Amino acid sequence: MKVVLISSCLVQPAEPTWNGPMPLTEFDQTGFLAHVRTMYFYRPSENWLTQKGTIYKTIRTSLSRILVHFYPLAGRLRWLDGARLVLECNGKGVQLIEAEADANLDIFGDFTPSPHFHHLTPPINYKAPIEEIPLVFVQLTTFKCGGIALSYSISDAVVDGQSALHFISEWANLARGDSLGNAPFLDRKFLRAGDLPSAKPCFEHDQFDSPPLLVGQSSCENEREKETTDAIFKLTKIQVEMLKNEANRTRPYNNSDRIFTRYEAIAAHIWRCACRARGHVYEQPTGLAVCVDIRNRVEPPLPRKYFGNATVDVIATGYSGDLVTRPSGYAASRIREAINTVSSEFVHSSLDYLKNLEDFSGLQDIHPMNTNQGPFYGNPNLGVISWMTLPVYGVDFGWGKEIFMIPGTHACDGDSLVLPGHDGDGSTFVALCLQADRMEDFKKFFYEDI
Ligand code: COA
């Protein structure tokens, strides 16, 4: 498939917006800092197609209008001492690209990951100075059949998944001619952005330690360099129920009165299958990172539409042999235990821990100036992010809801996402990136072991 660039421009807020430096929180400035890509595919009706350029014009105008409300996204990042970052609200704008493909949407079949997807997303040059890199890139690609792909890459240094989805759904509201539903809550002071350290951490915070390495290796460099591949696995409602029942079958591993959730059961299954597919020895230590939304875990809770990164990563740990040979309830219990550590005190202690650090570079992933590239959650580790409760579907810019959505993973070995199936039928998708030579085995175990 050939994709030809038609135009590329910076879209600025439609009205003047506040200018100045906006402090980011420690959660914004650590972890994954690059852009996360999501793609929506549409089949607009005939009336949208008769006048060429109407869709592009609608996207461009509404983008400019929504940036008035979400103006930090039109700004740029700037480095400070100690690999810290500040967000310069300067209205420079977001990148909008218009492109045409010489194929029909059918080329994607059932939308299983395909190398063609790369042509639908603009490449981002992380070697450029950070203050020149837009925080949002949008590419609108038109297909011969009239179908379109809208790819949307947003900086993870500025927002988490919840806020990224808030932005796109409000943007779609304006594009449809509706008014803004909920304004974003832009003040990050609720998570003490820009404040100096006020206390010493009161927890250990081993979530910021280096994750386990493969037994016998002294660095993760070998594993980091291996080729990876993406896959999406569908679980039917019945398969999800079977996994959940199995995790809850063995009581000793869950002594709380709250049974394991679908997420915990699926994440436990992914962990066990990855340990097997990676061929670990019994005593291989492994970590599974869980991204926990803290909006309702802090006291007082964050404003409902808090805009930024309001998540904390915690690490469930275990030995591969134990995870694989014990019932799946064991892996689920390790995950539950890690999630349960996230209290309001833990969140503030994490902030204090980070505020007291001199330099963040060791905690930043895809830091353009850092050759180590931060902590490695590839083999023997994993990250399993839940989008189970996020409003991922139904983004309608006026030409109907998407026919398919491809979620953005960070595209590193071990990264995975769990999200509801597209049809609202109780099915679930697992999107996973894994070393290419492990994927076939993973797939086999994933379905055989249900
Ligand atoms: N009473 C009883 N059960 C309830 C309930 C209530 N009031 N409210 C929710 N539940 C159940 C739901 O049915 C669901 O269970 P099920 O999936 O088995 O049906 C479960 O509780 C959902 O609760 P949740 O707290 O979300 O638990 P989880 O195990 O699914 O997910 C986390 C754990 C840590 C992943 C989740 O709390 C979280 O933080 N999610 C957001 C992550 C995020 O921000 N992702 C984007 C990152 S960029």
XYZ file of C-alpha atoms and ligand atoms in Angstrom:
498
model
C 0.000 0.000 0.000
C 1.318 3.443 -0.929
C 0.406 6.460 1.175
C 1.049 9.898 -0.299
C 1.356 13.030 1.802
C -1.076 15.733 0.705
C -0.443 18.415 3.302
C 1.094 18.989 6.704
C 0.521 21.966 8.983
C 0.525 23.107 12.577
C -2.967 23.729 13.951
C -3.128 26.407 16.622
C -5.906 27.227 19.101
C -8.700 29.189 17.406
C -8.492 31.933 20.070
C -5.636 33.341 22.135
C -4.896 31.100 25.123
C -2.867 31.464 28.298
C 0.895 31.532 27.714
C 3.538 30.574 30.239
C 5.332 27.676 31.893
C 3.041 25.043 33.401
C 4.683 22.790 36.015
C 4.277 19.069 35.425
C 3.972 16.472 38.156
C 6.640 13.896 38.887
C 4.288 11.275 37.396
C 4.226 13.211 34.119
C 7.989 13.466 33.945
C 8.890 9.835 34.616
C 8.076 6.567 32.900
C 7.177 6.525 29.225
C 7.674 9.991 27.707
C 7.143 9.424 24.010
C 3.844 9.574 22.121
C 1.164 6.892 22.318
C -0.709 6.204 19.106
C -4.354 5.232 18.703
C -6.038 4.693 15.333
C -9.709 4.984 14.433
C -11.116 3.694 11.145
C -14.341 5.057 9.610
C -16.608 4.482 6.643
C -18.280 7.902 6.219
C -21.607 7.989 4.435
C -21.970 9.186 0.814
C -22.945 12.751 1.716
C -19.551 13.244 3.379
C -17.745 12.006 0.312
C -19.426 14.044 -2.412
C -17.605 17.245 -1.463
C -13.907 16.471 -1.413
C -12.059 17.948 1.521
C -15.058 18.368 3.856
C -13.797 15.779 6.326
C -10.338 17.314 6.452
C -11.809 20.784 6.927
C -14.058 19.537 9.762
C -11.098 17.870 11.492
C -8.919 20.940 11.132
C -11.474 23.495 12.284
C -12.689 21.466 15.256
C -9.107 20.661 16.276
C -8.320 24.347 16.360
C -11.440 25.014 18.462
C -10.888 22.196 20.943
C -7.326 23.399 21.554
C -8.772 26.563 23.069
C -10.020 24.395 25.964
C -7.101 21.948 25.972
C -4.435 24.594 25.245
C -1.558 22.822 27.083
C -1.569 20.300 24.206
C -0.659 23.093 21.789
C 2.483 23.827 23.830
C 5.934 22.261 23.961
C 8.075 20.503 26.559
C 11.335 21.988 27.782
C 14.137 20.280 29.723
C 15.157 21.579 33.118
C 18.101 20.496 35.291
C 18.071 16.897 36.490
C 16.166 15.672 33.391
C 13.055 17.400 34.699
C 10.500 18.806 32.297
C 8.217 21.804 32.179
C 5.340 22.388 29.770
C 5.575 25.704 27.935
C 2.050 26.777 27.047
C 2.823 28.788 23.937
C 0.105 27.920 21.438
C 2.609 26.659 18.858
C 0.108 24.035 17.820
C -0.315 20.373 16.995
C 0.734 18.657 13.767
C -2.003 17.730 11.318
C -1.165 15.603 8.290
C -3.432 14.841 5.384
C -2.625 11.762 3.312
C -4.109 9.490 0.652
C -3.721 5.727 0.316
C -3.914 3.885 -3.012
C -5.886 1.048 -1.411
C -9.287 0.295 0.064
C -9.917 -0.171 3.777
C -10.477 -3.876 3.049
C -6.710 -4.244 2.872
C -6.778 -4.462 6.681
C -9.132 -7.456 6.724
C -10.162 -7.962 10.343
C -7.673 -5.299 11.489
C -5.097 -7.669 12.900
C -1.785 -5.780 13.321
C -0.243 -5.132 9.934
C 2.937 -3.403 8.721
C 0.633 -1.124 6.689
C -0.388 0.590 9.934
C 2.998 2.320 10.025
C 2.040 4.348 6.960
C -1.001 5.715 8.758
C 0.972 7.335 11.560
C 3.476 10.146 11.122
C 7.023 9.266 12.169
C 8.267 11.385 15.067
C 11.854 12.576 15.125
C 12.948 12.271 18.753
C 16.415 13.483 17.818
C 14.971 16.979 17.316
C 15.171 19.325 20.321
C 12.259 18.535 22.582
C 10.918 22.094 22.381
C 10.332 21.547 18.658
C 8.313 18.341 18.969
C 4.528 18.819 18.974
C 2.663 17.062 21.763
C -0.016 15.781 19.403
C 0.265 14.411 15.857
C -2.852 13.670 13.856
C -2.868 11.958 10.472
C -5.998 11.735 8.386
C -5.597 9.154 5.625
C -8.266 8.786 2.947
C -8.696 5.437 1.161
C -9.919 4.882 -2.387
C -13.206 3.476 -1.097
C -13.881 6.703 0.827
C -12.968 5.102 4.157
C -10.644 6.997 6.456
C -8.086 6.317 9.164
C -7.516 8.889 11.867
C -4.343 8.278 13.797
C -3.770 10.244 16.914
C -0.411 10.246 18.761
C -0.248 12.102 22.049
C 2.657 12.711 24.403
C 2.626 10.464 27.441
C 4.668 13.112 29.258
C 1.579 15.295 29.344
C -1.459 13.004 29.642
C -2.448 9.454 30.540
C -4.969 7.278 28.688
C -7.966 8.661 30.574
C -7.084 12.284 29.672
C -6.124 11.378 26.087
C -9.563 9.830 25.595
C -11.248 12.808 27.236
C -9.550 15.088 24.697
C -10.563 13.064 21.648
C -14.163 12.651 22.783
C -14.550 16.411 23.387
C -12.891 17.117 20.041
C -15.449 14.838 18.378
C -18.243 16.683 20.239
C -17.188 19.999 18.715
C -16.697 18.441 15.265
C -20.311 17.189 15.387
C -21.518 20.668 16.306
C -22.259 19.809 19.927
C -20.941 21.909 22.772
C -18.124 20.935 25.104
C -19.282 18.208 27.509
C -16.799 18.582 30.358
C -13.985 21.093 30.497
C -10.619 19.596 31.450
C -9.307 20.403 34.905
C -5.890 21.794 33.968
C -4.370 22.686 37.344
C -1.889 19.955 38.304
C -1.414 21.447 41.790
C -3.733 18.706 43.042
C -0.761 16.409 42.568
C 1.643 19.050 43.885
C 3.124 19.935 40.472
C 6.065 22.295 40.855
C 6.122 22.090 44.670
C 9.441 21.476 46.391
C 9.870 18.257 48.394
C 8.111 18.665 51.710
C 8.658 15.273 53.318
C 10.659 12.080 53.071
C 8.863 9.113 51.497
C 7.213 6.834 54.038
C 7.175 3.691 51.813
C 9.978 1.678 50.201
C 9.063 2.406 46.535
C 10.736 -0.544 44.939
C 8.505 0.228 41.937
C 11.303 2.605 40.891
C 14.069 -0.035 41.232
C 15.470 -1.735 38.150
C 13.187 -4.604 37.125
C 14.508 -8.214 37.261
C 16.990 -9.408 34.629
C 17.153 -12.796 32.940
C 19.028 -15.277 35.129
C 22.704 -15.299 34.117
C 22.614 -11.873 32.444
C 24.045 -8.710 33.945
C 22.180 -6.254 31.723
C 19.055 -6.125 29.596
C 20.848 -4.875 26.469
C 20.641 -8.214 24.610
C 16.929 -8.529 25.218
C 16.242 -4.896 24.391
C 17.718 -5.243 20.934
C 15.658 -8.231 19.831
C 13.046 -7.840 17.132
C 9.475 -7.542 18.403
C 6.066 -8.120 16.882
C 2.498 -7.038 17.738
C -0.590 -9.195 18.013
C -4.182 -8.825 19.157
C -5.883 -11.759 20.876
C -9.609 -11.938 21.192
C -11.247 -13.614 24.182
C -14.943 -14.385 24.000
C -17.181 -13.620 26.954
C -17.159 -17.327 27.802
C -13.375 -17.564 27.669
C -13.113 -14.531 29.969
C -15.548 -16.138 32.400
C -13.534 -19.356 32.320
C -10.329 -17.484 33.148
C -12.065 -15.572 35.947
C -13.615 -18.742 37.399
C -10.298 -20.558 37.251
C -8.480 -17.720 39.059
C -11.165 -17.711 41.749
C -11.327 -21.510 42.084
C -8.474 -21.788 44.557
C -9.532 -19.950 47.700
C -6.223 -19.918 49.575
C -4.864 -17.452 47.056
C -7.644 -14.960 47.596
C -8.454 -14.414 51.218
C -10.323 -11.151 50.654
C -14.087 -11.049 50.183
C -13.688 -9.473 46.737
C -13.222 -12.052 44.012
C -10.560 -11.594 41.342
C -11.721 -9.335 38.531
C -11.590 -9.996 34.812
C -8.510 -7.801 34.564
C -6.691 -9.659 37.332
C -7.585 -13.038 35.835
C -6.549 -12.028 32.285
C -3.332 -10.346 33.443
C -2.464 -13.492 35.439
C -3.048 -15.591 32.328
C -0.862 -13.310 30.166
C 1.898 -13.478 32.787
C 1.841 -17.280 32.974
C 1.793 -17.669 29.181
C 4.660 -15.171 28.746
C 6.797 -17.043 31.306
C 6.208 -20.283 29.403
C 6.694 -18.797 25.929
C 9.916 -17.142 27.041
C 11.206 -20.500 28.312
C 12.217 -19.236 31.748
C 13.952 -21.443 34.278
C 11.971 -22.160 37.469
C 13.844 -19.647 39.615
C 13.569 -16.778 37.104
C 12.343 -13.632 38.934
C 9.783 -11.690 36.911
C 7.863 -8.453 37.382
C 4.499 -7.405 36.006
C 3.842 -3.656 35.957
C 0.264 -2.532 36.627
C -0.776 1.023 35.832
C -3.194 2.127 38.559
C -5.539 5.081 38.121
C -5.263 7.208 41.270
C -8.107 9.669 40.613
C -10.294 8.023 43.242
C -7.535 6.589 45.380
C -6.144 9.889 46.663
C -7.735 11.867 49.474
C -9.483 14.072 48.516
C -10.190 12.484 45.111
C -8.921 14.391 42.088
C -11.412 16.554 40.188
C -13.341 14.276 37.826
C -11.751 15.617 34.648
C -8.239 16.091 36.021
C -6.058 16.468 32.922
C -2.590 14.910 33.153
C -0.992 11.685 34.288
C -2.957 10.468 37.279
C -1.592 6.947 37.365
C 1.008 5.101 39.393
C 2.834 1.990 38.214
C 3.239 -0.789 40.743
C 5.062 -4.064 40.214
C 3.755 -7.540 41.002
C 6.662 -9.944 41.390
C 7.142 -13.704 41.461
C 9.256 -16.578 40.215
C 8.323 -17.949 36.820
C 8.261 -21.518 38.121
C 5.799 -20.647 40.895
C 3.599 -18.648 38.535
C 3.434 -21.407 35.948
C 3.065 -24.447 38.213
C 0.663 -23.049 40.808
C -2.996 -22.378 39.947
C -3.658 -19.078 38.171
C -5.125 -17.679 41.397
C -1.557 -17.419 42.652
C -0.499 -15.032 39.844
C -3.767 -13.098 40.306
C -3.059 -12.774 44.033
C 0.401 -11.314 43.337
C -1.245 -8.746 41.043
C -3.994 -7.927 43.573
C -1.389 -7.479 46.309
C 0.533 -4.941 44.204
C -2.637 -2.984 43.328
C -3.699 -2.903 46.979
C -0.551 -1.017 47.953
C -1.849 2.086 46.161
C -3.358 4.210 48.914
C -3.418 8.000 49.134
C -0.374 7.842 51.449
C 1.447 5.653 48.937
C 0.740 8.104 46.095
C 2.025 11.087 48.087
C 5.004 9.117 49.299
C 5.801 8.241 45.646
C 5.700 11.956 44.818
C 7.991 12.707 47.763
C 10.374 9.953 46.694
C 10.614 11.430 43.191
C 10.793 15.037 44.384
C 13.817 14.102 46.487
C 15.660 12.533 43.513
C 18.335 14.647 41.901
C 17.994 13.259 38.411
C 15.096 11.585 36.588
C 16.900 10.235 33.539
C 17.167 6.675 34.895
C 13.389 6.598 35.262
C 12.540 7.886 31.817
C 11.693 5.637 28.909
C 12.488 6.807 25.366
C 14.265 9.768 26.826
C 15.828 11.179 23.650
C 19.080 12.029 25.368
C 19.430 8.865 27.399
C 21.247 5.904 25.913
C 20.018 3.513 28.629
C 16.395 4.282 27.790
C 15.155 3.791 31.325
C 13.757 0.695 33.003
C 13.132 -2.351 30.790
C 9.836 -4.161 31.117
C 10.689 -6.694 28.438
C 11.824 -10.276 28.988
C 11.574 -11.475 31.791
C 9.031 -8.753 32.689
C 5.733 -7.467 31.393
C 3.427 -4.489 31.619
C -0.315 -5.130 31.500
C -2.350 -1.939 31.212
C -6.105 -2.012 31.680
C -8.400 -0.037 29.426
C -11.343 -2.078 30.660
C -13.086 0.900 32.215
C -11.962 3.582 29.757
C -14.363 5.042 27.153
C -12.355 3.787 24.182
C -15.137 3.419 21.621
C -17.835 5.520 19.999
C -15.722 8.451 18.812
C -18.034 10.135 16.301
C -16.846 13.269 14.488
C -20.114 13.511 12.589
C -19.662 10.710 10.041
C -20.614 7.932 12.432
C -18.797 5.870 15.013
C -15.566 4.142 14.135
C -15.757 0.701 12.550
C -12.589 -0.277 14.369
C -10.106 1.160 16.811
C -6.489 0.052 17.220
C -5.172 0.875 20.672
C -1.703 2.215 21.168
C 0.805 0.137 23.067
C 4.271 1.447 23.742
C 5.532 -1.075 21.184
C 8.223 -2.564 23.445
C 8.690 -6.231 24.293
C 6.292 -7.150 27.087
C 3.854 -4.261 26.661
C 0.221 -5.234 26.676
C -3.228 -3.732 26.936
C -6.484 -5.350 28.009
C -9.591 -3.694 26.624
C -13.243 -4.498 26.035
C -14.190 -6.035 22.686
C -15.578 -3.705 20.057
C -19.090 -5.121 19.868
C -20.134 -4.736 23.505
C -20.698 -8.514 23.628
C -18.595 -9.102 26.729
C -15.562 -10.139 24.712
C -12.131 -8.751 25.497
C -9.052 -7.896 23.440
C -5.477 -8.316 24.537
C -3.003 -6.248 22.491
C 0.523 -7.460 23.044
C 4.026 -6.695 21.840
C 6.517 -9.521 22.311
C 9.873 -10.664 20.961
C 9.079 -12.059 17.530
C 10.458 -15.544 18.180
C 8.248 -15.981 21.303
C 4.934 -14.943 19.808
C 3.912 -18.279 18.261
C 4.407 -20.132 21.540
C 2.612 -17.405 23.443
C -0.382 -17.685 21.128
C -0.465 -21.466 21.531
C -0.377 -21.303 25.346
C -2.787 -18.373 25.444
C -5.625 -20.362 23.855
C -4.649 -23.887 24.960
C -4.477 -23.002 28.649
C -7.917 -21.437 29.041
N -19.124 -3.296 43.614
C -18.669 -4.502 43.186
N -17.925 -4.659 42.121
C -17.577 -3.572 41.433
C -17.994 -2.289 41.791
C -18.794 -2.170 42.926
N -19.210 -0.972 43.326
N -17.454 -1.423 40.913
C -16.764 -2.144 40.036
N -16.858 -3.428 40.354
C -16.235 -4.553 39.704
C -16.454 -4.585 38.233
O -17.500 -5.411 37.881
C -15.121 -5.131 37.751
O -15.057 -6.523 37.897
P -15.075 -7.468 36.617
O -14.110 -6.922 35.636
O -14.663 -8.811 37.103
O -16.475 -7.424 36.112
C -14.115 -4.580 38.707
O -14.836 -4.355 39.906
C -13.474 -3.337 38.221
O -12.862 -2.711 39.287
P -11.415 -2.128 39.184
O -11.139 -1.422 40.456
O -11.290 -1.328 37.938
O -10.472 -3.404 39.187
P -9.695 -4.132 38.039
O -9.069 -5.315 38.637
O -10.526 -4.310 36.842
O -8.519 -3.107 37.618
C -6.795 -1.525 37.954
C -7.478 -2.770 38.495
C -5.688 -1.144 38.891
C -6.173 -1.814 36.580
C -7.860 -0.392 37.811
O -8.346 -0.057 39.088
C -7.348 0.849 37.152
O -6.645 1.653 37.743
N -7.725 1.038 35.886
C -7.366 2.198 35.087
C -6.007 2.021 34.473
C -5.704 3.149 33.543
O -5.721 4.310 33.898
N -5.396 2.796 32.299
C -4.952 3.717 31.330
C -3.534 3.970 31.565
S -2.809 4.972 30.376
